[in-house]
Amino acid sequence: MGIVKDGLERVVQQAFTRPAAQSAGAQMHHLVRELNGTRAVADALGVSRRAVEGYVKDRIRRPRADHARRLQGVMRERRQPRIRAQARKQAATSTGLVVGTRARFGFTVAPGTTDDARVRHLTLALPPAARGPPLRRPRRRRQ
């Protein structure tokens, strides 16, 4: 399931309208505005509040490798949420999805024959109607 999710994430990232912030300070500043404070950003990244303040004020310019990885992950998840939702909705309702995979097909025979197992690439375009009805929670009855 991780491969499919990663593929959908790449497609959604192509729909973004603005470039992402490049420096650690600009990324932290964006997260502080979005999450309403340095405490929430520090909790999301697993760093101290002072470290977040240092990045925002450009006292710390180059993050450690583990901080940079976490910062990239959080920025990837939280970048342009409305554009992300719009792209997913469009793919699910109007344009459909294209699913591609690879699998090994064949028979167990002597190597080199035509029936030998080999990897095949399968690509299937799913129309919007193929996704099925929307999932709904059962409503609670009032008592």
Backbone as CSV, one residue per row, in Angstrom:
resi,resn,N_x,N_y,N_z,CA_x,CA_y,CA_z,C_x,C_y,C_z
1,MET,0.813,-1.195,0.000,0.000,0.000,0.000,0.854,1.256,0.000
2,GLY,2.084,1.166,0.504,2.957,2.318,0.548,3.355,2.798,-0.838
3,ILE,3.526,1.886,-1.771,3.921,2.257,-3.126,2.809,3.040,-3.809
4,VAL,1.572,2.603,-3.632,0.438,3.301,-4.242,0.289,4.685,-3.629
5,LYS,0.426,4.769,-2.322,0.302,6.066,-1.641,1.402,7.022,-2.102
6,ASP,2.620,6.519,-2.256,3.720,7.352,-2.734,3.463,7.842,-4.154
7,GLY,2.906,6.983,-4.990,2.581,7.390,-6.359,1.519,8.466,-6.398
8,LEU,0.497,8.316,-5.576,-0.538,9.356,-5.505,0.051,10.669,-4.994
9,GLU,0.954,10.577,-4.049,1.589,11.785,-3.509,2.401,12.510,-4.580
10,ARG,3.108,11.756,-5.433,3.867,12.385,-6.520,2.948,13.095,-7.499
11,VAL,1.791,12.492,-7.802,0.839,13.112,-8.718,0.283,14.389,-8.116
12,VAL,-0.024,14.355,-6.836,-0.567,15.538,-6.168,0.468,16.650,-6.147
13,GLN,1.732,16.323,-5.951,2.775,17.341,-5.913,2.937,18.048,-7.254
14,GLN,2.567,17.407,-8.343,2.653,18.047,-9.645,1.597,19.132,-9.810
15,ALA,0.544,19.098,-8.979,-0.529,20.067,-9.087,-0.242,21.338,-8.302
16,PHE,0.845,21.381,-7.524,1.128,22.557,-6.714,1.357,23.777,-7.585
17,THR,0.940,24.922,-7.082,0.982,26.140,-7.874,2.162,27.038,-7.545
18,ARG,2.707,26.922,-6.338,3.815,27.778,-5.935,5.007,26.919,-5.535
19,PRO,6.219,27.445,-5.726,7.386,26.668,-5.301,7.468,26.605,-3.785
20,ALA,8.061,25.548,-3.283,8.206,25.369,-1.835,9.316,26.264,-1.310
21,ALA,9.234,26.599,-0.028,10.289,27.365,0.622,11.568,26.533,0.625
22,GLN,12.708,27.177,0.372,13.957,26.451,0.235,14.775,26.409,1.521
23,SER,14.915,27.527,2.199,15.771,27.559,3.382,15.037,27.005,4.591
24,ALA,15.813,26.560,5.567,15.220,26.017,6.789,14.447,27.094,7.533
25,GLY,14.961,28.320,7.534,14.267,29.416,8.211,12.924,29.718,7.579
26,ALA,12.881,29.738,6.254,11.613,30.012,5.565,10.617,28.878,5.789
27,GLN,11.096,27.641,5.804,10.214,26.504,6.057,9.665,26.548,7.477
28,MET,10.518,26.868,8.444,10.060,26.973,9.832,9.064,28.114,9.988
29,HIS,9.344,29.234,9.344,8.426,30.378,9.425,7.055,30.002,8.874
30,HIS,7.039,29.274,7.786,5.781,28.813,7.196,5.029,27.904,8.164
31,LEU,5.739,26.972,8.783,5.099,26.053,9.723,4.603,26.771,10.968
32,VAL,5.355,27.756,11.445,4.918,28.514,12.627,3.617,29.251,12.319
33,ARG,3.510,29.828,11.150,2.266,30.515,10.780,1.123,29.524,10.633
34,GLU,1.396,28.383,10.025,0.335,27.414,9.759,-0.136,26.710,11.025
35,LEU,0.791,26.366,11.915,0.439,25.628,13.120,0.180,26.525,14.327
36,ASN,0.224,27.825,14.122,-0.093,28.812,15.168,0.844,28.740,16.368
37,GLY,2.131,28.823,16.122,3.070,28.936,17.219,4.227,27.976,17.155
38,THR,5.271,28.358,17.901,6.485,27.560,17.889,6.338,26.273,18.679
39,ARG,5.477,26.259,19.688,5.294,25.049,20.494,4.752,23.901,19.634
40,ALA,3.743,24.186,18.807,3.158,23.155,17.950,4.171,22.649,16.922
41,VAL,4.983,23.550,16.384,6.001,23.139,15.408,7.055,22.276,16.093
42,ALA,7.476,22.673,17.280,8.468,21.898,18.014,7.940,20.496,18.314
43,ASP,6.662,20.398,18.698,6.077,19.083,18.962,5.976,18.243,17.693
44,ALA,5.620,18.874,16.575,5.479,18.141,15.315,6.824,17.619,14.809
45,LEU,7.892,18.391,15.048,9.212,18.003,14.551,10.034,17.215,15.561
46,GLY,9.633,17.253,16.821,10.405,16.567,17.844,11.681,17.291,18.207
47,VAL,11.657,18.618,18.145,12.811,19.433,18.521,12.371,20.390,19.625
48,SER,13.321,21.143,20.176,12.981,22.087,21.230,12.373,23.353,20.634
49,ARG,11.672,24.072,21.482,11.059,25.332,21.047,12.133,26.355,20.698
50,ARG,13.235,26.337,21.431,14.335,27.266,21.139,14.970,26.995,19.784
51,ALA,15.032,25.730,19.409,15.581,25.396,18.089,14.688,25.969,16.991
52,VAL,13.379,25.851,17.160,12.461,26.418,16.168,12.637,27.926,16.084
53,GLU,12.747,28.591,17.233,12.958,30.042,17.241,14.276,30.417,16.584
54,GLY,15.314,29.593,16.797,16.605,29.848,16.156,16.526,29.753,14.642
55,TYR,15.767,28.785,14.134,15.595,28.674,12.682,14.812,29.864,12.133
56,VAL,13.768,30.265,12.829,12.931,31.370,12.341,13.723,32.668,12.304
57,LYS,14.572,32.900,13.310,15.353,34.143,13.381,16.686,34.041,12.643
58,ASP,16.904,32.961,11.928,18.126,32.718,11.150,19.395,32.678,12.001
59,ARG,19.278,32.314,13.265,20.465,32.064,14.070,21.014,30.683,13.753
60,ILE,20.130,29.767,13.382,20.541,28.439,12.920,20.188,28.372,11.439
61,ARG,21.186,28.233,10.607,20.927,28.268,9.163,20.928,26.883,8.525
62,ARG,21.749,25.989,9.035,21.824,24.640,8.468,21.376,23.633,9.523
63,PRO,20.254,22.992,9.278,19.772,22.024,10.265,20.597,20.738,10.241
64,ARG,20.601,20.048,11.398,21.238,18.736,11.437,20.496,17.809,10.490
65,ALA,21.131,16.705,10.144,20.561,15.794,9.143,19.207,15.250,9.585
66,ASP,19.075,14.859,10.855,17.793,14.322,11.309,16.716,15.403,11.371
67,HIS,17.097,16.629,11.758,16.130,17.738,11.752,15.684,18.052,10.326
68,ALA,16.622,18.041,9.394,16.286,18.349,7.996,15.331,17.315,7.425
69,ARG,15.550,16.036,7.753,14.658,14.981,7.263,13.237,15.159,7.803
70,ARG,13.143,15.424,9.108,11.819,15.619,9.705,11.135,16.864,9.151
71,LEU,11.918,17.924,8.957,11.360,19.166,8.422,10.829,18.956,7.007
72,GLN,11.570,18.235,6.183,11.112,17.944,4.822,9.828,17.123,4.837
73,GLY,9.752,16.144,5.739,8.553,15.311,5.831,7.322,16.104,6.232
74,VAL,7.464,16.959,7.227,6.320,17.765,7.683,5.925,18.768,6.611
75,MET,6.903,19.366,5.950,6.576,20.328,4.886,5.868,19.626,3.729
76,ARG,6.287,18.429,3.388,5.655,17.686,2.305,4.201,17.359,2.634
77,GLU,3.939,17.006,3.890,2.575,16.664,4.302,1.652,17.874,4.338
78,ARG,2.189,19.031,4.711,1.340,20.189,4.979,1.368,21.251,3.894
79,ARG,1.987,20.996,2.778,2.110,22.002,1.735,0.838,22.097,0.908
80,GLN,0.311,23.276,0.779,-0.864,23.618,-0.026,-1.998,22.596,0.128
81,PRO,-2.631,22.556,1.280,-3.663,21.535,1.520,-4.886,21.677,0.614
82,ARG,-5.257,22.878,0.252,-6.433,23.045,-0.618,-6.159,22.553,-2.027
83,ILE,-4.966,22.847,-2.538,-4.578,22.369,-3.870,-4.518,20.845,-3.860
84,ARG,-4.002,20.265,-2.784,-3.901,18.821,-2.641,-5.294,18.177,-2.662
85,ALA,-6.227,18.743,-1.894,-7.590,18.205,-1.844,-8.286,18.345,-3.189
86,GLN,-8.058,19.464,-3.857,-8.675,19.690,-5.168,-8.156,18.686,-6.196
87,ALA,-6.860,18.397,-6.183,-6.286,17.437,-7.136,-6.816,16.036,-6.881
88,ARG,-6.934,15.644,-5.609,-7.483,14.324,-5.299,-8.939,14.217,-5.714
89,LYS,-9.701,15.262,-5.471,-11.116,15.254,-5.835,-11.283,15.157,-7.346
90,GLN,-10.471,15.906,-8.081,-10.552,15.875,-9.540,-10.195,14.491,-10.071
91,ALA,-9.158,13.879,-9.519,-8.766,12.542,-9.984,-9.839,11.515,-9.682
92,ALA,-10.535,11.670,-8.556,-11.534,10.690,-8.165,-12.873,10.896,-8.862
93,THR,-13.163,12.109,-9.326,-14.489,12.370,-9.886,-14.505,12.575,-11.392
94,SER,-13.496,13.215,-11.941,-13.603,13.554,-13.362,-12.574,12.860,-14.244
95,THR,-11.316,12.875,-13.858,-10.289,12.342,-14.755,-9.970,10.882,-14.509
96,GLY,-10.280,10.367,-13.347,-9.968,8.979,-13.040,-8.530,8.816,-12.606
97,LEU,-8.113,7.599,-12.425,-6.758,7.290,-11.976,-6.107,6.299,-12.931
98,VAL,-4.791,6.360,-13.024,-4.025,5.388,-13.795,-3.181,4.598,-12.805
99,VAL,-3.360,3.293,-12.795,-2.632,2.428,-11.880,-1.633,1.621,-12.690
100,GLY,-0.391,1.667,-12.273,0.645,0.894,-12.943,1.349,0.003,-11.939
101,THR,1.654,-1.207,-12.339,2.350,-2.140,-11.459,3.179,-3.088,-12.310
102,ARG,3.990,-3.864,-11.650,4.742,-4.894,-12.357,4.610,-6.188,-11.579
103,ALA,4.576,-7.272,-12.311,4.397,-8.584,-11.688,5.141,-9.627,-12.513
104,ARG,5.439,-10.745,-11.895,6.140,-11.835,-12.578,5.115,-12.874,-13.008
105,PHE,5.046,-13.119,-14.317,4.126,-14.098,-14.881,4.917,-15.151,-15.632
106,GLY,4.409,-16.362,-15.614,5.040,-17.434,-16.378,4.875,-18.766,-15.679
107,PHE,5.527,-19.766,-16.229,5.458,-21.118,-15.701,6.846,-21.535,-15.240
108,THR,6.905,-22.527,-14.407,8.184,-23.067,-13.985,8.616,-24.106,-15.009
109,VAL,9.554,-23.720,-15.855,10.046,-24.601,-16.927,11.558,-24.431,-17.022
110,ALA,12.129,-25.071,-17.994,13.570,-24.943,-18.214,13.904,-23.493,-18.578
111,PRO,14.990,-22.966,-18.027,15.367,-21.577,-18.334,15.615,-21.382,-19.826
112,GLY,15.232,-20.231,-20.317,15.469,-19.881,-21.706,14.318,-20.177,-22.637
113,THR,13.294,-20.892,-22.192,12.161,-21.176,-23.068,11.194,-19.997,-23.029
114,THR,10.216,-20.007,-23.897,9.285,-18.883,-23.984,8.321,-18.829,-22.811
115,ASP,8.123,-19.932,-22.117,7.210,-19.936,-20.974,7.912,-19.561,-19.669
116,ASP,9.178,-19.204,-19.738,9.919,-18.838,-18.540,9.298,-17.590,-17.908
117,ALA,9.262,-17.556,-16.581,8.660,-16.417,-15.878,9.488,-15.153,-16.119
118,ARG,8.805,-14.047,-16.362,9.483,-12.763,-16.527,8.586,-11.650,-16.019
119,VAL,9.178,-10.524,-15.767,8.452,-9.382,-15.201,7.673,-8.689,-16.310
120,ARG,6.410,-8.431,-16.038,5.539,-7.715,-16.984,5.085,-6.419,-16.325
121,HIS,4.963,-5.401,-17.113,4.454,-4.119,-16.625,2.997,-3.993,-17.040
122,LEU,2.142,-3.747,-16.074,0.713,-3.609,-16.337,0.276,-2.198,-15.980
123,THR,-0.431,-1.554,-16.897,-0.963,-0.226,-16.662,-2.442,-0.253,-16.980
124,LEU,-3.241,0.282,-16.069,-4.684,0.254,-16.226,-5.252,1.620,-15.873
125,ALA,-6.024,2.192,-16.786,-6.693,3.462,-16.522,-8.066,3.172,-15.938
126,LEU,-8.289,3.635,-14.727,-9.572,3.423,-14.061,-10.443,4.657,-14.234
127,PRO,-11.647,4.489,-14.767,-12.546,5.646,-14.874,-13.060,6.032,-13.490
128,PRO,-13.614,7.246,-13.343,-14.111,7.667,-12.036,-15.176,6.742,-11.471
129,ALA,-15.978,6.105,-12.310,-17.050,5.234,-11.827,-16.505,3.955,-11.201
130,ALA,-15.255,3.594,-11.474,-14.699,2.339,-10.978,-14.344,2.396,-9.502
131,ARG,-14.302,3.580,-8.938,-13.895,3.663,-7.542,-14.985,3.211,-6.594
132,GLY,-16.208,3.060,-7.065,-17.293,2.549,-6.223,-18.001,3.647,-5.466
133,PRO,-19.011,3.266,-4.697,-19.752,4.276,-3.949,-18.908,4.817,-2.801
134,PRO,-19.191,6.040,-2.368,-18.427,6.597,-1.259,-18.715,5.846,0.036
135,LEU,-17.722,5.761,0.869,-17.895,5.093,2.149,-18.623,6.034,3.104
136,ARG,-19.632,5.517,3.763,-20.404,6.335,4.695,-20.501,5.628,6.029
137,ARG,-20.510,6.411,7.063,-20.717,5.864,8.389,-22.206,5.671,8.614
138,PRO,-22.584,4.617,9.311,-24.005,4.464,9.620,-24.429,5.551,10.604
139,ARG,-25.590,6.097,10.372,-26.082,7.166,11.233,-26.624,6.587,12.525
140,ARG,-26.402,7.327,13.586,-26.937,6.907,14.875,-28.397,7.323,14.980
141,ARG,-29.169,6.461,15.532,-30.578,6.788,15.724,-30.748,7.531,17.039
142,ARG,-31.597,8.488,17.016,-31.893,9.218,18.246,-32.824,8.394,19.105
143,GLN,-32.564,8.413,20.367,-33.388,7.625,21.281,-34.209,8.515,22.172
